[in-house]
mmCIF file with all atom_site columns, C-alpha atoms in Angstrom:
data_model
loop_
_atom_site.group_PDB
_atom_site.id
_atom_site.type_symbol
_atom_site.label_atom_id
_atom_site.label_alt_id
_atom_site.label_comp_id
_atom_site.label_asym_id
_atom_site.label_entity_id
_atom_site.label_seq_id
_atom_site.pdbx_PDB_ins_code
_atom_site.Cartn_x
_atom_site.Cartn_y
_atom_site.Cartn_z
_atom_site.occupancy
_atom_site.B_iso_or_equiv
_atom_site.pdbx_formal_charge
_atom_site.auth_seq_id
_atom_site.auth_comp_id
_atom_site.auth_asym_id
_atom_site.auth_atom_id
_atom_site.pdbx_PDB_model_num
ATOM 1   C CA . MET A 1 1   ? 4.345   2.079   19.551  1.00 0.00 ? 494 MET A CA 1
ATOM 2   C CA . SER A 1 2   ? 3.399   -0.730  17.192  1.00 0.00 ? 495 SER A CA 1
ATOM 3   C CA . THR A 1 3   ? 3.949   1.466   14.100  1.00 0.00 ? 496 THR A CA 1
ATOM 4   C CA . ASP A 1 4   ? 7.287   2.732   15.342  1.00 0.00 ? 497 ASP A CA 1
ATOM 5   C CA . GLU A 1 5   ? 8.544   -0.788  16.064  1.00 0.00 ? 498 GLU A CA 1
ATOM 6   C CA . THR A 1 6   ? 7.366   -2.063  12.703  1.00 0.00 ? 499 THR A CA 1
ATOM 7   C CA . VAL A 1 7   ? 9.085   0.791   10.877  1.00 0.00 ? 500 VAL A CA 1
ATOM 8   C CA . ARG A 1 8   ? 12.251  0.060   12.854  1.00 0.00 ? 501 ARG A CA 1
ATOM 9   C CA . ALA A 1 9   ? 12.096  -3.588  11.881  1.00 0.00 ? 502 ALA A CA 1
ATOM 10  C CA . TYR A 1 10  ? 11.868  -2.731  8.191   1.00 0.00 ? 503 TYR A CA 1
ATOM 11  C CA . ASP A 1 11  ? 14.501  -0.042  8.548   1.00 0.00 ? 504 ASP A CA 1
ATOM 12  C CA . LEU A 1 12  ? 17.072  -2.487  9.931   1.00 0.00 ? 505 LEU A CA 1
ATOM 13  C CA . ASP A 1 13  ? 16.555  -5.003  7.126   1.00 0.00 ? 506 ASP A CA 1
ATOM 14  C CA . ALA A 1 14  ? 15.530  -2.749  4.197   1.00 0.00 ? 507 ALA A CA 1
ATOM 15  C CA . GLU A 1 15  ? 18.240  -4.012  1.850   1.00 0.00 ? 508 GLU A CA 1
ATOM 16  C CA . ALA A 1 16  ? 17.552  -7.663  2.622   1.00 0.00 ? 509 ALA A CA 1
ATOM 17  C CA . TYR A 1 17  ? 13.829  -7.153  2.100   1.00 0.00 ? 510 TYR A CA 1
ATOM 18  C CA . ALA A 1 18  ? 14.342  -5.455  -1.262  1.00 0.00 ? 511 ALA A CA 1
ATOM 19  C CA . ALA A 1 19  ? 16.784  -8.123  -2.385  1.00 0.00 ? 512 ALA A CA 1
ATOM 20  C CA . ASN A 1 20  ? 14.435  -10.928 -1.291  1.00 0.00 ? 513 ASN A CA 1
ATOM 21  C CA . GLY A 1 21  ? 11.525  -9.896  -3.456  1.00 0.00 ? 514 GLY A CA 1
ATOM 22  C CA . PRO A 1 22  ? 12.704  -8.602  -6.863  1.00 0.00 ? 515 PRO A CA 1
ATOM 23  C CA . ALA A 1 23  ? 10.296  -10.782 -8.859  1.00 0.00 ? 516 ALA A CA 1
ATOM 24  C CA . VAL A 1 24  ? 6.655   -9.674  -9.132  1.00 0.00 ? 517 VAL A CA 1
ATOM 25  C CA . PRO A 1 25  ? 4.283   -12.509 -8.192  1.00 0.00 ? 518 PRO A CA 1
ATOM 26  C CA . ASP A 1 26  ? 1.948   -13.503 -11.032 1.00 0.00 ? 519 ASP A CA 1
ATOM 27  C CA . SER A 1 27  ? -1.178  -12.287 -9.122  1.00 0.00 ? 520 SER A CA 1
ATOM 28  C CA . VAL A 1 28  ? 0.383   -8.887  -8.488  1.00 0.00 ? 521 VAL A CA 1
ATOM 29  C CA . ARG A 1 29  ? 1.670   -8.587  -12.046 1.00 0.00 ? 522 ARG A CA 1
ATOM 30  C CA . ALA A 1 30  ? -1.832  -9.323  -13.390 1.00 0.00 ? 523 ALA A CA 1
ATOM 31  C CA . ASP A 1 31  ? -3.367  -6.718  -11.067 1.00 0.00 ? 524 ASP A CA 1
ATOM 32  C CA . ILE A 1 32  ? -0.815  -4.078  -12.074 1.00 0.00 ? 525 ILE A CA 1
ATOM 33  C CA . GLU A 1 33  ? -1.350  -4.799  -15.776 1.00 0.00 ? 526 GLU A CA 1
ATOM 34  C CA . ALA A 1 34  ? -5.103  -4.440  -15.347 1.00 0.00 ? 527 ALA A CA 1
ATOM 35  C CA . PHE A 1 35  ? -4.551  -1.293  -13.271 1.00 0.00 ? 528 PHE A CA 1
ATOM 36  C CA . ALA A 1 36  ? -2.403  0.261   -16.014 1.00 0.00 ? 529 ALA A CA 1
ATOM 37  C CA . GLU A 1 37  ? -4.837  -0.700  -18.744 1.00 0.00 ? 530 GLU A CA 1
ATOM 38  C CA . LEU A 1 38  ? -7.727  0.843   -16.815 1.00 0.00 ? 531 LEU A CA 1
ATOM 39  C CA . LEU A 1 39  ? -5.873  4.106   -16.099 1.00 0.00 ? 532 LEU A CA 1
ATOM 40  C CA . GLY A 1 40  ? -4.111  4.604   -19.423 1.00 0.00 ? 533 GLY A CA 1
ATOM 41  C CA . PRO A 1 41  ? -0.617  5.938   -20.239 1.00 0.00 ? 534 PRO A CA 1
ATOM 42  C CA . GLY A 1 42  ? 0.503   8.974   -18.269 1.00 0.00 ? 535 GLY A CA 1
ATOM 43  C CA . ALA A 1 43  ? -1.856  8.464   -15.321 1.00 0.00 ? 536 ALA A CA 1
ATOM 44  C CA . ARG A 1 44  ? -0.465  9.665   -11.987 1.00 0.00 ? 537 ARG A CA 1
ATOM 45  C CA . VAL A 1 45  ? -0.312  7.092   -9.228  1.00 0.00 ? 538 VAL A CA 1
ATOM 46  C CA . LEU A 1 46  ? 0.397   7.681   -5.542  1.00 0.00 ? 539 LEU A CA 1
ATOM 47  C CA . GLU A 1 47  ? 2.126   4.565   -4.186  1.00 0.00 ? 540 GLU A CA 1
ATOM 48  C CA . ILE A 1 48  ? 1.869   3.987   -0.410  1.00 0.00 ? 541 ILE A CA 1
ATOM 49  C CA . GLY A 1 49  ? 4.632   1.723   0.828   1.00 0.00 ? 542 GLY A CA 1
ATOM 50  C CA . SER A 1 50  ? 7.045   1.551   -2.095  1.00 0.00 ? 543 SER A CA 1
ATOM 51  C CA . GLY A 1 51  ? 9.462   -0.762  -0.247  1.00 0.00 ? 544 GLY A CA 1
ATOM 52  C CA . GLY A 1 52  ? 12.224  -1.838  -2.618  1.00 0.00 ? 545 GLY A CA 1
ATOM 53  C CA . GLY A 1 53  ? 10.458  -0.259  -5.597  1.00 0.00 ? 546 GLY A CA 1
ATOM 54  C CA . ARG A 1 54  ? 9.421   -3.459  -7.380  1.00 0.00 ? 547 ARG A CA 1
ATOM 55  C CA . ASP A 1 55  ? 5.790   -2.508  -8.131  1.00 0.00 ? 548 ASP A CA 1
ATOM 56  C CA . ALA A 1 56  ? 6.635   1.053   -9.188  1.00 0.00 ? 549 ALA A CA 1
ATOM 57  C CA . ARG A 1 57  ? 9.162   -0.187  -11.719 1.00 0.00 ? 550 ARG A CA 1
ATOM 58  C CA . LEU A 1 58  ? 6.559   -2.382  -13.380 1.00 0.00 ? 551 LEU A CA 1
ATOM 59  C CA . MET A 1 59  ? 3.922   0.357   -13.335 1.00 0.00 ? 552 MET A CA 1
ATOM 60  C CA . GLU A 1 60  ? 6.335   2.801   -14.968 1.00 0.00 ? 553 GLU A CA 1
ATOM 61  C CA . SER A 1 61  ? 7.255   0.238   -17.605 1.00 0.00 ? 554 SER A CA 1
ATOM 62  C CA . LEU A 1 62  ? 3.539   0.152   -18.468 1.00 0.00 ? 555 LEU A CA 1
ATOM 63  C CA . GLY A 1 63  ? 3.326   3.903   -18.908 1.00 0.00 ? 556 GLY A CA 1
ATOM 64  C CA . LEU A 1 64  ? 2.159   5.085   -15.488 1.00 0.00 ? 557 LEU A CA 1
ATOM 65  C CA . ARG A 1 65  ? 3.776   7.918   -13.521 1.00 0.00 ? 558 ARG A CA 1
ATOM 66  C CA . VAL A 1 66  ? 4.393   6.906   -9.968  1.00 0.00 ? 559 VAL A CA 1
ATOM 67  C CA . ARG A 1 67  ? 5.071   8.983   -6.883  1.00 0.00 ? 560 ARG A CA 1
ATOM 68  C CA . ARG A 1 68  ? 6.919   6.604   -4.543  1.00 0.00 ? 561 ARG A CA 1
ATOM 69  C CA . THR A 1 69  ? 6.419   7.046   -0.801  1.00 0.00 ? 562 THR A CA 1
ATOM 70  C CA . ASP A 1 70  ? 7.313   5.034   2.257   1.00 0.00 ? 563 ASP A CA 1
ATOM 71  C CA . ILE A 1 71  ? 7.221   5.506   6.002   1.00 0.00 ? 564 ILE A CA 1
ATOM 72  C CA . THR A 1 72  ? 10.544  3.626   6.389   1.00 0.00 ? 565 THR A CA 1
ATOM 73  C CA . PRO A 1 73  ? 13.697  5.793   6.018   1.00 0.00 ? 566 PRO A CA 1
ATOM 74  C CA . GLY A 1 74  ? 15.744  2.760   4.883   1.00 0.00 ? 567 GLY A CA 1
ATOM 75  C CA . PHE A 1 75  ? 13.513  2.163   1.867   1.00 0.00 ? 568 PHE A CA 1
ATOM 76  C CA . VAL A 1 76  ? 13.541  5.847   0.945   1.00 0.00 ? 569 VAL A CA 1
ATOM 77  C CA . ASP A 1 77  ? 17.339  5.958   1.138   1.00 0.00 ? 570 ASP A CA 1
ATOM 78  C CA . LEU A 1 78  ? 17.656  2.744   -0.861  1.00 0.00 ? 571 LEU A CA 1
ATOM 79  C CA . LEU A 1 79  ? 15.479  4.006   -3.714  1.00 0.00 ? 572 LEU A CA 1
ATOM 80  C CA . ARG A 1 80  ? 17.150  7.393   -3.784  1.00 0.00 ? 573 ARG A CA 1
ATOM 81  C CA . ALA A 1 81  ? 20.528  5.680   -4.001  1.00 0.00 ? 574 ALA A CA 1
ATOM 82  C CA . GLN A 1 82  ? 19.167  3.927   -7.115  1.00 0.00 ? 575 GLN A CA 1
ATOM 83  C CA . GLY A 1 83  ? 18.465  7.302   -8.660  1.00 0.00 ? 576 GLY A CA 1
ATOM 84  C CA . VAL A 1 84  ? 14.699  7.312   -8.290  1.00 0.00 ? 577 VAL A CA 1
ATOM 85  C CA . GLY A 1 85  ? 12.634  9.711   -6.230  1.00 0.00 ? 578 GLY A CA 1
ATOM 86  C CA . CYS A 1 86  ? 10.887  8.565   -3.077  1.00 0.00 ? 579 CYS A CA 1
ATOM 87  C CA . ASP A 1 87  ? 9.313   10.670  -0.348  1.00 0.00 ? 580 ASP A CA 1
ATOM 88  C CA . LEU A 1 88  ? 9.367   9.817   3.361   1.00 0.00 ? 581 LEU A CA 1
ATOM 89  C CA . LEU A 1 89  ? 5.692   9.958   4.239   1.00 0.00 ? 582 LEU A CA 1
ATOM 90  C CA . ASP A 1 90  ? 3.282   8.612   6.837   1.00 0.00 ? 583 ASP A CA 1
ATOM 91  C CA . PRO A 1 91  ? -0.195  8.594   5.161   1.00 0.00 ? 584 PRO A CA 1
ATOM 92  C CA . LEU A 1 92  ? -1.859  8.975   8.564   1.00 0.00 ? 585 LEU A CA 1
ATOM 93  C CA . VAL A 1 93  ? -0.369  12.364  9.415   1.00 0.00 ? 586 VAL A CA 1
ATOM 94  C CA . ASP A 1 94  ? 1.801   13.805  6.603   1.00 0.00 ? 587 ASP A CA 1
ATOM 95  C CA . ASP A 1 95  ? 0.740   15.908  3.635   1.00 0.00 ? 588 ASP A CA 1
ATOM 96  C CA . ILE A 1 96  ? 0.198   13.458  0.771   1.00 0.00 ? 589 ILE A CA 1
ATOM 97  C CA . SER A 1 97  ? -1.203  15.945  -1.733  1.00 0.00 ? 590 SER A CA 1
ATOM 98  C CA . SER A 1 98  ? 0.598   16.952  -4.895  1.00 0.00 ? 591 SER A CA 1
ATOM 99  C CA . PRO A 1 99  ? 1.221   20.405  -6.394  1.00 0.00 ? 592 PRO A CA 1
ATOM 100 C CA . ALA A 1 100 ? 0.149   18.907  -9.728  1.00 0.00 ? 593 ALA A CA 1
ATOM 101 C CA . GLY A 1 101 ? -3.357  18.282  -8.360  1.00 0.00 ? 594 GLY A CA 1
ATOM 102 C CA . PRO A 1 102 ? -5.266  15.141  -7.484  1.00 0.00 ? 595 PRO A CA 1
ATOM 103 C CA . TYR A 1 103 ? -3.834  11.751  -8.347  1.00 0.00 ? 596 TYR A CA 1
ATOM 104 C CA . ASP A 1 104 ? -5.534  9.414   -10.819 1.00 0.00 ? 597 ASP A CA 1
ATOM 105 C CA . ALA A 1 105 ? -5.042  6.418   -8.550  1.00 0.00 ? 598 ALA A CA 1
ATOM 106 C CA . VAL A 1 106 ? -3.602  5.076   -5.323  1.00 0.00 ? 599 VAL A CA 1
ATOM 107 C CA . TRP A 1 107 ? -1.629  1.806   -5.111  1.00 0.00 ? 600 TRP A CA 1
ATOM 108 C CA . ALA A 1 108 ? -1.093  0.298   -1.641  1.00 0.00 ? 601 ALA A CA 1
ATOM 109 C CA . ASN A 1 109 ? 0.174   -3.246  -1.968  1.00 0.00 ? 602 ASN A CA 1
ATOM 110 C CA . ALA A 1 110 ? 0.795   -4.992  1.385   1.00 0.00 ? 603 ALA A CA 1
ATOM 111 C CA . SER A 1 111 ? 1.342   -1.698  3.192   1.00 0.00 ? 604 SER A CA 1
ATOM 112 C CA . LEU A 1 112 ? -1.909  -0.643  4.889   1.00 0.00 ? 605 LEU A CA 1
ATOM 113 C CA . LEU A 1 113 ? -1.918  -3.987  6.691   1.00 0.00 ? 606 LEU A CA 1
ATOM 114 C CA . HIS A 1 114 ? 0.390   -2.306  9.204   1.00 0.00 ? 607 HIS A CA 1
ATOM 115 C CA . VAL A 1 115 ? -2.113  0.476   9.912   1.00 0.00 ? 608 VAL A CA 1
ATOM 116 C CA . ARG A 1 116 ? -3.963  0.112   13.215  1.00 0.00 ? 609 ARG A CA 1
ATOM 117 C CA . ARG A 1 117 ? -7.637  -0.799  12.859  1.00 0.00 ? 610 ARG A CA 1
ATOM 118 C CA . ASP A 1 118 ? -8.864  2.443   14.349  1.00 0.00 ? 611 ASP A CA 1
ATOM 119 C CA . ASP A 1 119 ? -6.602  4.483   12.047  1.00 0.00 ? 612 ASP A CA 1
ATOM 120 C CA . LEU A 1 120 ? -7.492  2.863   8.726   1.00 0.00 ? 613 LEU A CA 1
ATOM 121 C CA . PRO A 1 121 ? -10.651 4.955   8.192   1.00 0.00 ? 614 PRO A CA 1
ATOM 122 C CA . THR A 1 122 ? -8.601  8.153   8.539   1.00 0.00 ? 615 THR A CA 1
ATOM 123 C CA . VAL A 1 123 ? -5.907  6.915   6.142   1.00 0.00 ? 616 VAL A CA 1
ATOM 124 C CA . LEU A 1 124 ? -8.476  5.843   3.527   1.00 0.00 ? 617 LEU A CA 1
ATOM 125 C CA . ALA A 1 125 ? -10.278 9.203   3.808   1.00 0.00 ? 618 ALA A CA 1
ATOM 126 C CA . ARG A 1 126 ? -7.022  11.108  3.395   1.00 0.00 ? 619 ARG A CA 1
ATOM 127 C CA . LEU A 1 127 ? -6.187  9.050   0.292   1.00 0.00 ? 620 LEU A CA 1
ATOM 128 C CA . ALA A 1 128 ? -9.658  9.854   -1.094  1.00 0.00 ? 621 ALA A CA 1
ATOM 129 C CA . GLU A 1 129 ? -9.089  13.570  -0.513  1.00 0.00 ? 622 GLU A CA 1
ATOM 130 C CA . VAL A 1 130 ? -6.051  13.585  -2.851  1.00 0.00 ? 623 VAL A CA 1
ATOM 131 C CA . THR A 1 131 ? -7.607  11.406  -5.587  1.00 0.00 ? 624 THR A CA 1
ATOM 132 C CA . ARG A 1 132 ? -9.684  12.806  -8.422  1.00 0.00 ? 625 ARG A CA 1
ATOM 133 C CA . GLY A 1 133 ? -13.318 11.871  -8.808  1.00 0.00 ? 626 GLY A CA 1
ATOM 134 C CA . GLY A 1 134 ? -13.478 8.563   -10.588 1.00 0.00 ? 627 GLY A CA 1
ATOM 135 C CA . GLY A 1 135 ? -9.893  7.765   -9.601  1.00 0.00 ? 628 GLY A CA 1
ATOM 136 C CA . VAL A 1 136 ? -8.979  4.221   -8.544  1.00 0.00 ? 629 VAL A CA 1
ATOM 137 C CA . LEU A 1 137 ? -7.817  2.644   -5.300  1.00 0.00 ? 630 LEU A CA 1
ATOM 138 C CA . ARG A 1 138 ? -5.998  -0.703  -5.065  1.00 0.00 ? 631 ARG A CA 1
ATOM 139 C CA . VAL A 1 139 ? -5.186  -2.201  -1.626  1.00 0.00 ? 632 VAL A CA 1
ATOM 140 C CA . SER A 1 140 ? -4.059  -5.629  -0.478  1.00 0.00 ? 633 SER A CA 1
ATOM 141 C CA . LEU A 1 141 ? -4.479  -6.754  3.137   1.00 0.00 ? 634 LEU A CA 1
ATOM 142 C CA . LYS A 1 142 ? -3.800  -9.953  5.020   1.00 0.00 ? 635 LYS A CA 1
ATOM 143 C CA . GLU A 1 143 ? -6.965  -11.936 5.688   1.00 0.00 ? 636 GLU A CA 1
ATOM 144 C CA . GLY A 1 144 ? -7.851  -12.927 9.225   1.00 0.00 ? 637 GLY A CA 1
ATOM 145 C CA . ASP A 1 145 ? -9.177  -11.690 12.533  1.00 0.00 ? 638 ASP A CA 1
ATOM 146 C CA . GLY A 1 146 ? -7.748  -9.295  15.063  1.00 0.00 ? 639 GLY A CA 1
ATOM 147 C CA . ASP A 1 147 ? -4.139  -8.235  14.991  1.00 0.00 ? 640 ASP A CA 1
ATOM 148 C CA . GLY A 1 148 ? -0.749  -9.519  16.082  1.00 0.00 ? 641 GLY A CA 1
ATOM 149 C CA . TRP A 1 149 ? 3.011   -9.625  15.708  1.00 0.00 ? 642 TRP A CA 1
ATOM 150 C CA . SER A 1 150 ? 4.868   -11.808 13.244  1.00 0.00 ? 643 SER A CA 1
ATOM 151 C CA . THR A 1 151 ? 8.492   -12.503 12.430  1.00 0.00 ? 644 THR A CA 1
ATOM 152 C CA . HIS A 1 152 ? 9.036   -14.084 9.053   1.00 0.00 ? 645 HIS A CA 1
ATOM 153 C CA . GLY A 1 153 ? 10.826  -13.677 5.740   1.00 0.00 ? 646 GLY A CA 1
ATOM 154 C CA . SER A 1 154 ? 13.826  -11.378 5.446   1.00 0.00 ? 647 SER A CA 1
ATOM 155 C CA . ILE A 1 155 ? 12.708  -9.101  8.311   1.00 0.00 ? 648 ILE A CA 1
ATOM 156 C CA . THR A 1 156 ? 14.334  -10.453 11.468  1.00 0.00 ? 649 THR A CA 1
ATOM 157 C CA . ARG A 1 157 ? 12.379  -8.426  14.025  1.00 0.00 ? 650 ARG A CA 1
ATOM 158 C CA . PRO A 1 158 ? 8.644   -8.642  14.757  1.00 0.00 ? 651 PRO A CA 1
ATOM 159 C CA . ARG A 1 159 ? 6.207   -6.529  12.762  1.00 0.00 ? 652 ARG A CA 1
ATOM 160 C CA . HIS A 1 160 ? 2.667   -5.683  13.739  1.00 0.00 ? 653 HIS A CA 1
ATOM 161 C CA . PHE A 1 161 ? -0.175  -6.682  11.380  1.00 0.00 ? 654 PHE A CA 1
ATOM 162 C CA . THR A 1 162 ? -3.848  -5.844  11.392  1.00 0.00 ? 655 THR A CA 1
ATOM 163 C CA . TYR A 1 163 ? -5.983  -8.576  9.831   1.00 0.00 ? 656 TYR A CA 1
ATOM 164 C CA . TRP A 1 164 ? -9.282  -8.010  8.062   1.00 0.00 ? 657 TRP A CA 1
ATOM 165 C CA . ARG A 1 165 ? -12.224 -9.866  6.567   1.00 0.00 ? 658 ARG A CA 1
ATOM 166 C CA . ALA A 1 166 ? -13.686 -8.687  3.277   1.00 0.00 ? 659 ALA A CA 1
ATOM 167 C CA . ASP A 1 167 ? -17.147 -8.015  4.733   1.00 0.00 ? 660 ASP A CA 1
ATOM 168 C CA . GLU A 1 168 ? -15.530 -6.037  7.529   1.00 0.00 ? 661 GLU A CA 1
ATOM 169 C CA . VAL A 1 169 ? -13.224 -3.782  5.551   1.00 0.00 ? 662 VAL A CA 1
ATOM 170 C CA . SER A 1 170 ? -15.476 -3.053  2.579   1.00 0.00 ? 663 SER A CA 1
ATOM 171 C CA . PRO A 1 171 ? -17.838 -0.762  4.539   1.00 0.00 ? 664 PRO A CA 1
ATOM 172 C CA . VAL A 1 172 ? -14.828 1.017   6.027   1.00 0.00 ? 665 VAL A CA 1
ATOM 173 C CA . VAL A 1 173 ? -13.575 1.827   2.528   1.00 0.00 ? 666 VAL A CA 1
ATOM 174 C CA . ALA A 1 174 ? -17.039 2.963   1.370   1.00 0.00 ? 667 ALA A CA 1
ATOM 175 C CA . ALA A 1 175 ? -17.456 5.267   4.371   1.00 0.00 ? 668 ALA A CA 1
ATOM 176 C CA . ALA A 1 176 ? -14.123 6.939   3.578   1.00 0.00 ? 669 ALA A CA 1
ATOM 177 C CA . GLY A 1 177 ? -15.278 8.411   0.286   1.00 0.00 ? 670 GLY A CA 1
ATOM 178 C CA . TRP A 1 178 ? -14.877 5.481   -2.104  1.00 0.00 ? 671 TRP A CA 1
ATOM 179 C CA . THR A 1 179 ? -17.564 3.693   -4.117  1.00 0.00 ? 672 THR A CA 1
ATOM 180 C CA . ASP A 1 180 ? -17.804 0.539   -6.248  1.00 0.00 ? 673 ASP A CA 1
ATOM 181 C CA . VAL A 1 181 ? -15.868 -1.309  -3.526  1.00 0.00 ? 674 VAL A CA 1
ATOM 182 C CA . ALA A 1 182 ? -14.951 -4.859  -4.584  1.00 0.00 ? 675 ALA A CA 1
ATOM 183 C CA . ALA A 1 183 ? -12.955 -7.233  -2.400  1.00 0.00 ? 676 ALA A CA 1
ATOM 184 C CA . ARG A 1 184 ? -11.581 -10.598 -3.477  1.00 0.00 ? 677 ARG A CA 1
ATOM 185 C CA . SER A 1 185 ? -10.736 -12.821 -0.534  1.00 0.00 ? 678 SER A CA 1
ATOM 186 C CA . GLY A 1 186 ? -8.854  -16.070 -0.193  1.00 0.00 ? 679 GLY A CA 1
ATOM 187 C CA . VAL A 1 187 ? -5.994  -15.015 -2.463  1.00 0.00 ? 680 VAL A CA 1
ATOM 188 C CA . ALA A 1 188 ? -3.191  -17.439 -1.701  1.00 0.00 ? 681 ALA A CA 1
ATOM 189 C CA . GLY A 1 189 ? 0.101   -16.145 -0.361  1.00 0.00 ? 682 GLY A CA 1
ATOM 190 C CA . SER A 1 190 ? 3.553   -17.735 -0.377  1.00 0.00 ? 683 SER A CA 1
ATOM 191 C CA . ARG A 1 191 ? 3.524   -18.945 3.245   1.00 0.00 ? 684 ARG A CA 1
ATOM 192 C CA . GLY A 1 192 ? 0.059   -20.447 3.512   1.00 0.00 ? 685 GLY A CA 1
ATOM 193 C CA . GLU A 1 193 ? -1.585  -17.140 4.391   1.00 0.00 ? 686 GLU A CA 1
ATOM 194 C CA . THR A 1 194 ? -4.477  -15.632 2.424   1.00 0.00 ? 687 THR A CA 1
ATOM 195 C CA . TRP A 1 195 ? -4.977  -12.087 1.231   1.00 0.00 ? 688 TRP A CA 1
ATOM 196 C CA . ILE A 1 196 ? -7.747  -9.687  0.363   1.00 0.00 ? 689 ILE A CA 1
ATOM 197 C CA . GLU A 1 197 ? -7.366  -7.749  -2.897  1.00 0.00 ? 690 GLU A CA 1
ATOM 198 C CA . LEU A 1 198 ? -9.563  -4.676  -2.763  1.00 0.00 ? 691 LEU A CA 1
ATOM 199 C CA . SER A 1 199 ? -10.455 -2.099  -5.391  1.00 0.00 ? 692 SER A CA 1
ATOM 200 C CA . ALA A 1 200 ? -12.632 1.010   -5.250  1.00 0.00 ? 693 ALA A CA 1
ATOM 201 C CA . VAL A 1 201 ? -13.429 4.213   -7.162  1.00 0.00 ? 694 VAL A CA 1
ATOM 202 C CA . ARG A 1 202 ? -13.223 7.727   -5.802  1.00 0.00 ? 695 ARG A CA 1
ATOM 203 C CA . ASP A 1 203 ? -16.717 9.050   -5.161  1.00 0.00 ? 696 ASP A CA 1
ATOM 204 C CA . GLU A 1 204 ? -17.456 11.670  -7.860  1.00 0.00 ? 697 GLU A CA 1
ATOM 205 C CA . VAL A 1 205 ? -19.954 13.507  -5.623  1.00 0.00 ? 698 VAL A CA 1
ATOM 206 C CA . SER A 1 206 ? -17.704 13.835  -2.597  1.00 0.00 ? 699 SER A CA 1
ATOM 207 C CA . SER A 1 207 ? -14.535 14.813  -4.448  1.00 0.00 ? 700 SER A CA 1
#
């Protein structure tokens, strides 16, 4: 039920959440710029957890092609009302493949932190399956131990978070079909929390 309740919390405050975070933090902007430079113009990116669409807008301005997806109906409706495409998808169970073939990269900024610990290996493996060999993964997770509920920011109801340590999550990513896993921990957030910024490359052999 934790996923359903978290989705409901976002759904009720989707507009407030999108309005509260229109500016891209400097650390995220730098990561997106490096991401776009690495991939090159025209690269196809699967975004997991598009939210209000902030990251996708910046990626597209840098020449990337983004498939927006979100598990929250309110975010999907909001983006469609703005005239941009967004698919209602749960990366744990729904078909995330593309008729155009494998993606060049996956971008999951502050979204997989809501995935239950036991489900993350499955989600990461499914993302690997739809990414070309040599494709890139970018994920950000909240740093910490265990899991729990939190009410903060523009979302007025509790959301469930799964916390990770870099040395704990890196082997999980590697076992799911990704290589060259690199995790930067201790990245400062806006409320005193710290984050893990993780990157990996799709295993050429397994793809």
